[in-house]
Tab-separated table of C-alpha atoms in Angstrom:
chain	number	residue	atom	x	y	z
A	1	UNK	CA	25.122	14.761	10.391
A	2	UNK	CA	24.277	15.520	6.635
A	3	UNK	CA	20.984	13.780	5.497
A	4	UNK	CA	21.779	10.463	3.527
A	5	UNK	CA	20.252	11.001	-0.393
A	6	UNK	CA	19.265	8.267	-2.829
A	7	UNK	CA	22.412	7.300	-4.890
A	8	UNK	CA	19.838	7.972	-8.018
A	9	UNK	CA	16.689	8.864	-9.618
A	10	UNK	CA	16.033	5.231	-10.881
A	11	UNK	CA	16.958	3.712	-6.829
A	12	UNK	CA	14.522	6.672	-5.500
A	13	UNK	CA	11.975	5.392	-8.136
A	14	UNK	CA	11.975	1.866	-7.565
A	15	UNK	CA	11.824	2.177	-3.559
A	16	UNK	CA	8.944	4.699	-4.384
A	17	UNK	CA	7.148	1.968	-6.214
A	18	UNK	CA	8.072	-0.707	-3.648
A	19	UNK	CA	6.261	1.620	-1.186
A	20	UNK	CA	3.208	1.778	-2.979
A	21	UNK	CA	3.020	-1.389	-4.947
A	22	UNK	CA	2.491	-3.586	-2.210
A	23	UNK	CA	-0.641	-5.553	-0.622
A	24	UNK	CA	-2.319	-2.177	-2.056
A	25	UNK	CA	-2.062	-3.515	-5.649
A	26	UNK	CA	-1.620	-6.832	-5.292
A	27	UNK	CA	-4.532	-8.160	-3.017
A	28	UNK	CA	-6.606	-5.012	-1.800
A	29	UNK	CA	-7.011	-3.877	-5.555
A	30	UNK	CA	-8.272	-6.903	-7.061
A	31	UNK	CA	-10.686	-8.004	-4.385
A	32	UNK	CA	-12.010	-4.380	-4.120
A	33	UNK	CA	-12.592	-4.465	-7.894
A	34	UNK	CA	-13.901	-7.682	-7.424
A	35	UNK	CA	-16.449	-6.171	-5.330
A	36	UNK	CA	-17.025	-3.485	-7.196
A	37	UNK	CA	-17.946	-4.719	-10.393
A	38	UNK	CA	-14.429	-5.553	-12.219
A	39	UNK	CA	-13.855	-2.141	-15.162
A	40	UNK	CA	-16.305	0.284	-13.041
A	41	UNK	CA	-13.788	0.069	-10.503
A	42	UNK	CA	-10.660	0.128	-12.803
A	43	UNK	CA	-11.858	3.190	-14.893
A	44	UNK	CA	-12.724	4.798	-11.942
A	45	UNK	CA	-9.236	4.239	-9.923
A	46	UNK	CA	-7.707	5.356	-12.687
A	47	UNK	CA	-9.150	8.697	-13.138
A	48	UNK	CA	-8.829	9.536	-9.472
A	49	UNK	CA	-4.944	8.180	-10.012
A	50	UNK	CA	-4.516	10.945	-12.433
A	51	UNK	CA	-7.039	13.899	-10.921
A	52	UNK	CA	-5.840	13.249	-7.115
A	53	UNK	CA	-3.096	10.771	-7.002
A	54	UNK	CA	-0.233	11.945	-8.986
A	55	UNK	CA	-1.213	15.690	-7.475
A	56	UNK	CA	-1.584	14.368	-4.015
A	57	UNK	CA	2.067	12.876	-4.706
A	58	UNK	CA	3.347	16.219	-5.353
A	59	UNK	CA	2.248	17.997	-2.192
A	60	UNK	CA	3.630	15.388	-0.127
A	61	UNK	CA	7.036	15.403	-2.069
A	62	UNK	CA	7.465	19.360	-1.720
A	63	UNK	CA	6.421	18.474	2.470
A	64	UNK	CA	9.438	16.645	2.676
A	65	UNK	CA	11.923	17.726	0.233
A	66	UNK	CA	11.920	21.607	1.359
A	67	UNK	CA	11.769	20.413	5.382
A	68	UNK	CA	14.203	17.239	4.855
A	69	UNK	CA	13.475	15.851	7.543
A	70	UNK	CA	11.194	13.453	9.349
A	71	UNK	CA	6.606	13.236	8.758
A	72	UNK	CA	6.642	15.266	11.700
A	73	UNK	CA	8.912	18.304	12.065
A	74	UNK	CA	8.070	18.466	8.243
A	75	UNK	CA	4.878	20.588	8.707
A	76	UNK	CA	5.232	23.976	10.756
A	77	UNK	CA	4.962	24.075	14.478
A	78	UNK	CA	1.396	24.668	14.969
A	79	UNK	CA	0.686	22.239	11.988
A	80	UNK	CA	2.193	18.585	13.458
A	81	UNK	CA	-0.695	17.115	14.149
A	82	UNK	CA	-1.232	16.352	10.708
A	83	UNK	CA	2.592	14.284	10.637
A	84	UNK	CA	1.349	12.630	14.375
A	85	UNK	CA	-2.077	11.648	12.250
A	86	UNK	CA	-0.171	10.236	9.369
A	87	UNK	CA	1.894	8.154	12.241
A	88	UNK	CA	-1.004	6.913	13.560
A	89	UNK	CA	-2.174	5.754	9.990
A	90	UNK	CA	0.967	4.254	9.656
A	91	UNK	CA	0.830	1.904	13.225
A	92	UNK	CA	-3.031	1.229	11.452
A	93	UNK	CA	-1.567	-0.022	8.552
A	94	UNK	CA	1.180	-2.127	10.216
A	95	UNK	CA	-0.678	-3.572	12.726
A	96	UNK	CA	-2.741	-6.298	10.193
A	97	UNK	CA	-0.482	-5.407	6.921
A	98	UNK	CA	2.702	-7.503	9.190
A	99	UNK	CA	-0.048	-10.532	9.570
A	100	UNK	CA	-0.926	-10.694	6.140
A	101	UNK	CA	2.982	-11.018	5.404
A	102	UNK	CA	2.499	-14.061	8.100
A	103	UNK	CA	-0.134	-15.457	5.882
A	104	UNK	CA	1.614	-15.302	2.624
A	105	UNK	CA	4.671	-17.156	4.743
A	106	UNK	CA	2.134	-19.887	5.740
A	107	UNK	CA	1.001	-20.553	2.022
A	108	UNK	CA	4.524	-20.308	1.042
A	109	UNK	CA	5.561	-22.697	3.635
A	110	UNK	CA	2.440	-25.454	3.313
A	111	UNK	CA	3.049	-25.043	-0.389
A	112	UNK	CA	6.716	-25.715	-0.955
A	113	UNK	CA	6.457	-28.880	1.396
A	114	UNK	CA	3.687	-30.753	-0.002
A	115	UNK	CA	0.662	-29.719	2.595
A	116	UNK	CA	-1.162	-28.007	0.538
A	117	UNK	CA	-1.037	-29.328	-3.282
A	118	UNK	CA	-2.615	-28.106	-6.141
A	119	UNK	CA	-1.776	-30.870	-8.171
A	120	UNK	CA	-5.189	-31.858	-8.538
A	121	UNK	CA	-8.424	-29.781	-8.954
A	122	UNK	CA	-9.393	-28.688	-5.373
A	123	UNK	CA	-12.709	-27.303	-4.157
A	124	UNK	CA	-13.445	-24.055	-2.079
A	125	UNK	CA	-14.193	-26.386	0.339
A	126	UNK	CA	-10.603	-27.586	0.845
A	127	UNK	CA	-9.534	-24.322	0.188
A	128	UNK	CA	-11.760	-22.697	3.327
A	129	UNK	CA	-10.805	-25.444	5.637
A	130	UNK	CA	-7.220	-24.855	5.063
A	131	UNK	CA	-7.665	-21.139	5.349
A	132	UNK	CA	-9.436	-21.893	8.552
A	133	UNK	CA	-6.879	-24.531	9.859
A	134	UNK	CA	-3.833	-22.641	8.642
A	135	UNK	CA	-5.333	-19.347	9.438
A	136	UNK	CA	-8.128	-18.368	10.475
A	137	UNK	CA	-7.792	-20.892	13.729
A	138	UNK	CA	-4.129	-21.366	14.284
A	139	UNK	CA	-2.946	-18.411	16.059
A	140	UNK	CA	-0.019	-19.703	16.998
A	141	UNK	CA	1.683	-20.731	13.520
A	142	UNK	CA	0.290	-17.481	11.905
A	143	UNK	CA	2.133	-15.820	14.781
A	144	UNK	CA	5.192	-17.431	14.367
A	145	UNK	CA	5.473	-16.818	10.550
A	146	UNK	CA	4.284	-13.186	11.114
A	147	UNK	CA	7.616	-12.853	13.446
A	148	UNK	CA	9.438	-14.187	11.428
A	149	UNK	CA	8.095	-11.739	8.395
A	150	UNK	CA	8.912	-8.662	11.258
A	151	UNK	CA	12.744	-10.226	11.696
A	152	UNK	CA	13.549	-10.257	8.035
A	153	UNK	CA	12.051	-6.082	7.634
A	154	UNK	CA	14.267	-5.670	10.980
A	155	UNK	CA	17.447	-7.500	9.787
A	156	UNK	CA	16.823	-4.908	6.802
A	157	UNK	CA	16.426	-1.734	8.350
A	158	UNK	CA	19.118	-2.372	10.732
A	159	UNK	CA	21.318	-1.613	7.446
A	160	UNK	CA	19.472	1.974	6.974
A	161	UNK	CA	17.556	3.505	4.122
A	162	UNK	CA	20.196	3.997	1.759
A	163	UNK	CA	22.219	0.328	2.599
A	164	UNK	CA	19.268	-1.568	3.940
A	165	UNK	CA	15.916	-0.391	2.022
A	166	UNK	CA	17.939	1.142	-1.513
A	167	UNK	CA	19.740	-1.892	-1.873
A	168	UNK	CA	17.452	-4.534	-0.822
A	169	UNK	CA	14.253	-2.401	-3.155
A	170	UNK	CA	16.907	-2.361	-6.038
A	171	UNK	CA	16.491	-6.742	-6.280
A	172	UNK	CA	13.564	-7.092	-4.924
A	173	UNK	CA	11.304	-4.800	-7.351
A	174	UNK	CA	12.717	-6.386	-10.600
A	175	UNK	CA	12.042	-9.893	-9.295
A	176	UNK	CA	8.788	-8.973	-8.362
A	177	UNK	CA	7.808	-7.923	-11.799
A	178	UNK	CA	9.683	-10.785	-13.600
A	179	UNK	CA	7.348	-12.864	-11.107
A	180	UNK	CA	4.288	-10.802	-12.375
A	181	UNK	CA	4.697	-11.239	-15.647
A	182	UNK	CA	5.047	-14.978	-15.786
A	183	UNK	CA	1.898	-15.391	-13.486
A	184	UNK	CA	0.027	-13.031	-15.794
A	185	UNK	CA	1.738	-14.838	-19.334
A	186	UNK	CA	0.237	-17.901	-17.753
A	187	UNK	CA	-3.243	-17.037	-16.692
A	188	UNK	CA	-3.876	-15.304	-20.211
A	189	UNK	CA	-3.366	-18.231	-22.172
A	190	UNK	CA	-6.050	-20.240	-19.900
A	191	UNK	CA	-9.433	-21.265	-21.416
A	192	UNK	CA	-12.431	-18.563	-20.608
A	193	UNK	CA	-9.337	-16.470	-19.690
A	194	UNK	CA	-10.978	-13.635	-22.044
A	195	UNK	CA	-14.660	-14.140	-20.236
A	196	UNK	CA	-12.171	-12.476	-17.060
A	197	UNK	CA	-10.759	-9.719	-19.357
A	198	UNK	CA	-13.238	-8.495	-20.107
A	199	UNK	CA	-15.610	-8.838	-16.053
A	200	UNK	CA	-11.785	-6.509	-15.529
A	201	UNK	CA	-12.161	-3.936	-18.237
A	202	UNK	CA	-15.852	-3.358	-19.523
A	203	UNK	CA	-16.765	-1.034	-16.611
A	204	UNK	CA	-21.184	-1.216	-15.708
A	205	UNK	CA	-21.674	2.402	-16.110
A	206	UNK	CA	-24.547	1.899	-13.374
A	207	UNK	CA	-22.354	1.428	-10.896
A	208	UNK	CA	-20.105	4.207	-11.273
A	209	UNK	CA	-21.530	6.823	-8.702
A	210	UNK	CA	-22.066	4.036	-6.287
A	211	UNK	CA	-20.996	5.321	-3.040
A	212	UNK	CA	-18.628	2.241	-1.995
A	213	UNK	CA	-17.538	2.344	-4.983
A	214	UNK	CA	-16.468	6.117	-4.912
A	215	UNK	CA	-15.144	5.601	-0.729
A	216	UNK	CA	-13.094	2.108	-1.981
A	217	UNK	CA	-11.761	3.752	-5.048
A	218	UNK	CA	-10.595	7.154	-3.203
A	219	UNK	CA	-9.242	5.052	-0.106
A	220	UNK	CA	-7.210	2.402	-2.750
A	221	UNK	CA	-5.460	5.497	-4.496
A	222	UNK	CA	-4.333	7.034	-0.764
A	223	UNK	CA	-3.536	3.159	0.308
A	224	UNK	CA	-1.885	2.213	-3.297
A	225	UNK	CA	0.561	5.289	-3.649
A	226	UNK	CA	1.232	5.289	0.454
A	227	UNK	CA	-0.710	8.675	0.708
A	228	UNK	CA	-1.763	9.933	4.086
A	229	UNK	CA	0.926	8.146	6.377
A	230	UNK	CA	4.007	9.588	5.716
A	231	UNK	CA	5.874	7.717	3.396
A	232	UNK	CA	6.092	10.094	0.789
A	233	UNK	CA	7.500	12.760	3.271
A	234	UNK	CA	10.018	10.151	4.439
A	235	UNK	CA	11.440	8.701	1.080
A	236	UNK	CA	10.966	12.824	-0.091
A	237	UNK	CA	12.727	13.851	2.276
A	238	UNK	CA	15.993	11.963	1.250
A	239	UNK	CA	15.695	13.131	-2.331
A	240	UNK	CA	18.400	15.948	-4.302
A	241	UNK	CA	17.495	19.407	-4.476
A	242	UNK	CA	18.044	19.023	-8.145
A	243	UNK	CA	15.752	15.960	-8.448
A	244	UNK	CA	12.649	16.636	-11.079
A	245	UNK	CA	9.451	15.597	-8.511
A	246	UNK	CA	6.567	16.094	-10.982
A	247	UNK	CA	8.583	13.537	-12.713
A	248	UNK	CA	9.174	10.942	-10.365
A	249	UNK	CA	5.204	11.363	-9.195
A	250	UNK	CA	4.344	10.764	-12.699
A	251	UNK	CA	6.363	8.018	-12.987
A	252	UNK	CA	5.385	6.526	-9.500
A	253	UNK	CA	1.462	6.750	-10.170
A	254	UNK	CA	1.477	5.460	-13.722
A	255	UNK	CA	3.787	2.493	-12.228
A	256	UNK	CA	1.282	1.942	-9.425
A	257	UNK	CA	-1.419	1.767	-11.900
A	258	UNK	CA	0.533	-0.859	-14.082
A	259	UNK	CA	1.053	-2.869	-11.447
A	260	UNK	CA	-2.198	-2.812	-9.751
A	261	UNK	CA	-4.158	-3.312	-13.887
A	262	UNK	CA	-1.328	-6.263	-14.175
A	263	UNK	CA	-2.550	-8.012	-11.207
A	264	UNK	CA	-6.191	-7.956	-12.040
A	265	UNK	CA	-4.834	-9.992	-14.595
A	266	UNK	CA	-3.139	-12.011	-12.704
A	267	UNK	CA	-5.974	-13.013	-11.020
A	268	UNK	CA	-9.473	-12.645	-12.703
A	269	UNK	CA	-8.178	-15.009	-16.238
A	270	UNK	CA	-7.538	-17.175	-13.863
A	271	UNK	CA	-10.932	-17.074	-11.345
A	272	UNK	CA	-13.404	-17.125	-14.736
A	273	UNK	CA	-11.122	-20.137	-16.319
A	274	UNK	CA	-12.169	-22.203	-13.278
A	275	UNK	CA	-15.501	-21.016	-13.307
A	276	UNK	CA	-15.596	-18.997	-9.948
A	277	UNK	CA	-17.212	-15.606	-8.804
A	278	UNK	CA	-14.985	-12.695	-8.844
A	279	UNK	CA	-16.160	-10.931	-5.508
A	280	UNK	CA	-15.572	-12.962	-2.980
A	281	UNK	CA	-13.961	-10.383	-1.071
A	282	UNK	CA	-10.488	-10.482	0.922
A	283	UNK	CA	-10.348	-13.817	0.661
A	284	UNK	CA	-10.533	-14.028	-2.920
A	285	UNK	CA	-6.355	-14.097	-2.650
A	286	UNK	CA	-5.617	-16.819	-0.069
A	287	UNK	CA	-9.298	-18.796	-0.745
A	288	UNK	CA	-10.647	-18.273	-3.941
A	289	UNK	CA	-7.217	-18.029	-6.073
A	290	UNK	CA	-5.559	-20.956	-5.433
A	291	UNK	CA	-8.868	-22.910	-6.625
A	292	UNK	CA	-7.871	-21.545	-9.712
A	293	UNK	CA	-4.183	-22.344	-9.549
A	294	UNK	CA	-5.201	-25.806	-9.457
A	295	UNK	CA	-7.267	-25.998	-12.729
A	296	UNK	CA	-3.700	-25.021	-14.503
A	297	UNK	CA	-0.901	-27.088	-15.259
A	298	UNK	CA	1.628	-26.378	-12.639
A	299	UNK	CA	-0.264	-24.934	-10.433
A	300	UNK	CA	1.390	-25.476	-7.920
A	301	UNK	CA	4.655	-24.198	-8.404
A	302	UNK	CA	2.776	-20.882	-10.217
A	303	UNK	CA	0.858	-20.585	-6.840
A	304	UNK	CA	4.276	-20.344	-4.982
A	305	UNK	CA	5.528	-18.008	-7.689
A	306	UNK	CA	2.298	-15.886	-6.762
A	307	UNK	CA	2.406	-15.557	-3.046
A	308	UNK	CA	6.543	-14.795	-3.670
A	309	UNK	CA	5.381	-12.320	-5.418
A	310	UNK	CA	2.840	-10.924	-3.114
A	311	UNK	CA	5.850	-11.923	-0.359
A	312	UNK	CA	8.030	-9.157	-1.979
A	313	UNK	CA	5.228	-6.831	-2.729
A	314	UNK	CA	4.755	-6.624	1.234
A	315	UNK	CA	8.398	-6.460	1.669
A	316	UNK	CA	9.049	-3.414	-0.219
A	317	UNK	CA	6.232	-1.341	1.481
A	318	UNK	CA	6.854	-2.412	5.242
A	319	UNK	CA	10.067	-1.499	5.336
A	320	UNK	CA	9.436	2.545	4.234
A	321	UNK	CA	6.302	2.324	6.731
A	322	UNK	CA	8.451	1.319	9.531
A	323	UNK	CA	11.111	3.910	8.348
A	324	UNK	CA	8.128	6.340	8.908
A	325	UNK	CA	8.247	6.321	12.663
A	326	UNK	CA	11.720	4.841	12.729
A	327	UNK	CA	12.761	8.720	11.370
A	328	UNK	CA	10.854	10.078	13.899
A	329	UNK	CA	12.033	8.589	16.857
A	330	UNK	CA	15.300	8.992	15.372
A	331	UNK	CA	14.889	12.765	14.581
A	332	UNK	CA	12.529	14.615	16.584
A	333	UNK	CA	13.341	12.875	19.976
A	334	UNK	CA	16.786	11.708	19.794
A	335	UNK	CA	16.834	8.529	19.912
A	336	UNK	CA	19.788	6.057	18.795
A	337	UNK	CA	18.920	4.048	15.779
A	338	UNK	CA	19.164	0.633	17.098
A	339	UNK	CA	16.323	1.995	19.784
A	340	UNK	CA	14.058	3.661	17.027
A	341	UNK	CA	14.368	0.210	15.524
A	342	UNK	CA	13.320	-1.835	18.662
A	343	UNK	CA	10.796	0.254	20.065
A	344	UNK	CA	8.863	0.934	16.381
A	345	UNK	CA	8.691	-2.658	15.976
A	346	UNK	CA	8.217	-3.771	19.215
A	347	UNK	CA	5.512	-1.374	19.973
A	348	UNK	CA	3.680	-2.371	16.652
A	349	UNK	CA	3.674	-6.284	17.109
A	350	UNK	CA	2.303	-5.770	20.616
A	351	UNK	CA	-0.329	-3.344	19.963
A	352	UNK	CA	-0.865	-3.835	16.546
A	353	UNK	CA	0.012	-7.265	15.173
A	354	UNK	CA	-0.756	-9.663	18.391
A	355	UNK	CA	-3.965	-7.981	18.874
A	356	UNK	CA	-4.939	-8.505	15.104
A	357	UNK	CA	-3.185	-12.321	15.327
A	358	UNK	CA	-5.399	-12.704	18.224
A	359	UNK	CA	-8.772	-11.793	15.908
A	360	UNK	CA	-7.842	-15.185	13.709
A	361	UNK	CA	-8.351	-16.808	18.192
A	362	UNK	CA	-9.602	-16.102	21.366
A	363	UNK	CA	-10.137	-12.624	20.018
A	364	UNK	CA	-12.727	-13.396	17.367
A	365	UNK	CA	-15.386	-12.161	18.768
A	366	UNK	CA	-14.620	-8.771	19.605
A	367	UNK	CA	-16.493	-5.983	17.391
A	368	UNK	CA	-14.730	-2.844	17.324
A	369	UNK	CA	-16.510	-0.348	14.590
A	370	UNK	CA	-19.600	-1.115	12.508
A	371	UNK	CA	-19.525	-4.843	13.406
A	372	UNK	CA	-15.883	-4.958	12.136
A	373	UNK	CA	-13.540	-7.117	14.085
A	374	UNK	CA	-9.967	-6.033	15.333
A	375	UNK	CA	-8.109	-7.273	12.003
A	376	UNK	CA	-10.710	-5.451	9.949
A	377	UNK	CA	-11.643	-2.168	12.016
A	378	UNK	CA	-7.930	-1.410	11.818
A	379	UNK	CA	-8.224	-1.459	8.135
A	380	UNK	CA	-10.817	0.433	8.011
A	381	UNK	CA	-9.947	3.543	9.748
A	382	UNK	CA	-6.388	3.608	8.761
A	383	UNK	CA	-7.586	3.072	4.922
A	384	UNK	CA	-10.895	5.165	4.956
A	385	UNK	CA	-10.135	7.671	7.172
A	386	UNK	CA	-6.918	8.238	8.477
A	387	UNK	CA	-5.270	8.121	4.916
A	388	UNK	CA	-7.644	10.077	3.940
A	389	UNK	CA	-8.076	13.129	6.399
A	390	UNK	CA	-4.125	13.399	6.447
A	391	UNK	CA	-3.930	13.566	3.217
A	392	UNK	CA	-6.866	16.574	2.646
A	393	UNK	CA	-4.965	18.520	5.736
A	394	UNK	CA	-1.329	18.026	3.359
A	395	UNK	CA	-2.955	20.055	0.707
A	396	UNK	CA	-4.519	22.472	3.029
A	397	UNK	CA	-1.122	22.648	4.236
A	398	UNK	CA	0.768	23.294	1.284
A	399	UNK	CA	-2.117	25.332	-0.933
A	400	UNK	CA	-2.802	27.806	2.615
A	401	UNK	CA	-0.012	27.539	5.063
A	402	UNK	CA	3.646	27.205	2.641
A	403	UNK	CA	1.740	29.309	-0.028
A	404	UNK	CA	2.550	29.199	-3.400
A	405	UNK	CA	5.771	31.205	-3.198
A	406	UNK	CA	7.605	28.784	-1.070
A	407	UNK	CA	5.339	25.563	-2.792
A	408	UNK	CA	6.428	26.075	-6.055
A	409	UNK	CA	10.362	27.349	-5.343
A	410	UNK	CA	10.639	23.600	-4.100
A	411	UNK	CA	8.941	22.183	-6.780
A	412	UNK	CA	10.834	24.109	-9.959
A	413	UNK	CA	13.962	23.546	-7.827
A	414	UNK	CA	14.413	27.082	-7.030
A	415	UNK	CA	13.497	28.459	-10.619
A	416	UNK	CA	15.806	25.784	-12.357
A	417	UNK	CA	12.724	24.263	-13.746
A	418	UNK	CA	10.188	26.098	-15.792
A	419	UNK	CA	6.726	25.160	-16.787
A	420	UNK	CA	3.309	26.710	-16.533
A	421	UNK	CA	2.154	23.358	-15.395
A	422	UNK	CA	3.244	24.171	-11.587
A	423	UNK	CA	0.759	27.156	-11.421
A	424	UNK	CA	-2.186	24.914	-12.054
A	425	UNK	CA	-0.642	22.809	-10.010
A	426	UNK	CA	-0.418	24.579	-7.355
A	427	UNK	CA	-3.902	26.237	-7.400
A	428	UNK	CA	-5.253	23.073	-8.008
A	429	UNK	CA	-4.505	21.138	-4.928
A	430	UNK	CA	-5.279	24.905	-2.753
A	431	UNK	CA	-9.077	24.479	-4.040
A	432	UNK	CA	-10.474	21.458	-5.873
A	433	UNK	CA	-8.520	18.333	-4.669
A	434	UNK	CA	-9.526	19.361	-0.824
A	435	UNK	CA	-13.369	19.578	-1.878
A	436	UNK	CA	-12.969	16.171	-4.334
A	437	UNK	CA	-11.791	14.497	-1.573
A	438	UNK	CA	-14.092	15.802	1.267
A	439	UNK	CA	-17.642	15.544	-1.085
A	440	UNK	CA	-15.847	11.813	-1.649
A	441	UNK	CA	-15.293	11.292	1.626
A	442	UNK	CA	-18.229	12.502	3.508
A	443	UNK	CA	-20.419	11.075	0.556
A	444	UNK	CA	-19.150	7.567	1.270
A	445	UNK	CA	-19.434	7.945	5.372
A	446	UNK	CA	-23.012	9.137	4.673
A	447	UNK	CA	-23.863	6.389	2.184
C-alpha cells in the first residue's frame, strides 16, 4: 500500500508544531524558567533552539524521509535500538503527559460549572486545597477525566494521520493561538504586568552556566520540538520527496520558540500583577496561576480560555506520540490498525497512566529515582535521558552510519536543492552537536 503524504507543506507544518507545542511550551517551559531565573533560562533555550534544535530537527527528518517508514525500521538493521529507545521515551512521555490532559479536564470541568470561581480574589490556600481535593487526592475523578482525555485522542486516530491527526491539527492549532493571544493581550495590560516582563527577559548572567540550568534547558529543547522519541521520524516519514526540510525545521523551531516566549507571557504579567513568586515549580500552572486569574476582571472565563488552550496544546502532541508506536505495530509487525490502536493505548493507560494516577493515591509513597515519585521519575528519565541519549545516537547515526553521501542526497532532494549550507550541516551534527550534547548531558548528571 503506497505511504499516505501530507496534502501540504502548511498541514505538515502545523501538525509539526502541534507535536512540539504542547505541555512542552505551555506548562514545562514556564515553570522551568520559573525555576531557573525567568531571561537566563529564555536566552539560554533559545540559543540551544538554534545551535542543536533546528539541526537536531534535520537529522531526524532525513531518518524518516529517506526510510519512509516507521521510528524503527528507519535506522539500519544493526542500528534499531536507537528507534526501540525513542519508543520507550515515547511510553515515558505518555504515561503522566495523558494525566496531565486529565487535570486540565478537571479545571475545565470545576470551572465551567461554578466549583471553582475566580470571581473573587482567592488565596494559594484555596488554590492548594483544591489542587489537593481535585487532584492530588481524588484518584478516581482524575482517572475518569484522564479516560476520557485517552477516548477523544482514540476517536481521532481511529480516522488516521492524514483524516484523523491532518484534519483535526488543521482547527485545532489556529484556535490554540487565537486562544494565546487573547490570554497574553489580557495579562499585558495588568498592573505590575511590566515588573513580569522583565523577571522573563533580563536574563542573571550568574546563573547561566548553572548546571540545572544547562540539563533543564537541553532536556526542554529535545521535549519542546518532540526530539528523541520518534515523532519527527513518524510525521517525516509521511512527507514529499520534493518537500524543502531545512525549511520546515526552521520554521518548526522558530514556531516552537514563539509559542513557548508567548506563554511566558501568558503567565509571568500575570503571577507579578498579583504579587506572587515565579518559581513555584510544576504547580505554578494548576496552583499558582489561577491565583492570578482571579486578581483580573474575568478571570474566570480567561482561566477556562487558558486551560482550553493548554487542553489543545496536549491534544495536538498526544496524538503524533501515540502515532509513534501506533506505526510500529502497524509496520514492522503486522498488525491491523484497529489493534495497533487498542493495544498502544491500552498498554499505556495500564502501565503508564494508572500507575502515575495512582501516585496522586495509594501510590504516593513510592520513590522510584532520586526520591522522585512514579508521576515524576517518569518525567525525568524520559525528559533527561531518554530524549536525550536517542537523540545523540540519531546524529551518530546519520553523521557515521548514512554518511554524508546518502545524508545530504535526502536533504537537497536528490541534488534539486543547492546550498553550501548542507555541508556545514552535515559536518556539524557528525562532530560538535554529539559532544554539546554529551559535555551537557554528563555535566548536568554530574552536577
Amino acid at each position: 500500500m503506497q505511504r499516505q503524504t501530507w496534502s501540504s507543506t502548511l498541514t505538515y507544518i502545523l501538525t509539526v508544531a502541534g507535536a512540539t507545542i504542547g505541555f512542552g511550551a505551555t506548562w514545562r517551559f514556564p515553570y522551568l524558567a520559573g525555576e531557573n531565573g525567568g531571561g537566563a533560562y529564555v536566552l539560554v533555550f533559545c540559543i540551544a533552539m538554534i545551535i542543536i534544535g533546528i539541526p537536531v530537527i534535520l537529522v531526524e527528518n532525513v531518518i524518516g524521509r529517506k526510510a519512509m517508514t516507521n521510528s524503527v525500521d528507519a535506522f539500519k538493521q544493526k542500528w534499531q535500538s536507537i528507534g526501540y529507545m525513542g519508543l520507550l521515551g515515547s511510553f515515558g512521555i505518555m504515561a503522566y503527559y495523558m494525566v496531565l490532559g486529565g487535570w486540565v479536564l478537571v479545571y475545565i470541568w470545576e470551572l465551567t460549572l461554578g466549583n471553582f470561581s475566580l470571581a473573587n480574589v482567592v488565596s494559594k490556600e484555596f488554590t492548594h486545597q483544591f489542587f489537593n481535593d481535585k487532584i492530588a487526592f481524588n484518584p478516581l475523578g482524575v482517572g475518569i477525566f484522564t479516560t476520557v482525555f485517552v477516548i477523544i485522542n482514540y476517536i481521532i486516530l481511529k480516522r488516521g494521520i492524514i483524516d484523523g491527526i491532518e484534519k483535526s491539527v488543521k482547527f485545532l492549532m489556529p484556535l490554540l493561538f487565537i486562544c494565546l493571544i487573547i490570554v497574553v493581550g489580557r495579562n499585558l495590560t495588568l498592573d505590575g504586568a511590566m515588573a513580569g516582563v522583565k523577571f522573563y527577559l533580563e536574563p542573571d548572567f550568574s546563573k547561566i552556566l548553572s548546571p540545572k540550568l544547562l540539563i533543564d534547558v537541553l532536556g526542554q529543547v529535545f521535549f519542546a520540538l518532540s526530539l528523541g522519541f520518534g515523532v519527527m521520524i513518524t510525521l517525516s516519514s509521511h512527507l514529499n520527496k520534493n518537500e524543502n526540510m531545512a525549511k520546515t525545521a526552521i520554521y518548526t523551531g522558530v514556531l516552537n520558540t514563539i509559542i513557548a516566549v508567548l506563554a511566558g507571557f501568558m503567565i509571568f504579567p500575570a503571577l507579578f500583577s498579583a504579587g506572587l513568586a515565579p518559581d513555584s515549580g510544576p504547580s505554578l500552572v494548576f496552583e499558582t496561576l489561577p491565583i492570578a486569574f482571579s486578581h483580573i476582571h474575568f478571570g474566570t472565563i480567561v482561566c477556562i480560555l487558558f486551560f482550553v488552550l493548554l487542553l489543545i496544546a496536549a491534544l495536538t502532541t498526544s496524538l503524533p506520540i501515540y502515532q509513534v508506536i501506533i506505526s510500529v505495530l502497524e509496520e514492522k509487525f503486522k498488525y491491523s490498525k484497529n489493534l495497533s490502536i487498542n493495544l498502544t493505548l491500552g498498554f499505556i493507560f495500564t502501565l503508564g497512566n494508572l500507575p502515575c494516577i495512582l501516585t496522586y493515591g495509594p501510590w504516593r509513597d513510592i520513590v522510584i529515582i532520586k526520591g522522585k515519585n512514579i508521576f515524576d521519575s517518569f518525567d525525568f528519565v524520559s525528559g533527561n535521558i531518554l530524549f536525550i541519549l536517542t537523540a545523540f545516537f540519531c546524529c551518530i547515526y546519520v553523521g557515521w552510519i548514512l554518511g554524508k553521501q546518502e545524508s545530504l542526497k535526502e536533504l537537497n532532494n536528490n541534488n534539486t536543492l543547492k546550498s553550501s549550507w548542507f555541508g556545514i550541516w552535515f559536518y556539524y551534527v557528525k562532530y560538535i552537536v554529539p559532544l554539546i550534547i554529551l559535555i551537557i548531558f554528563i555535566y548536568g548528571i554530574l552536577n
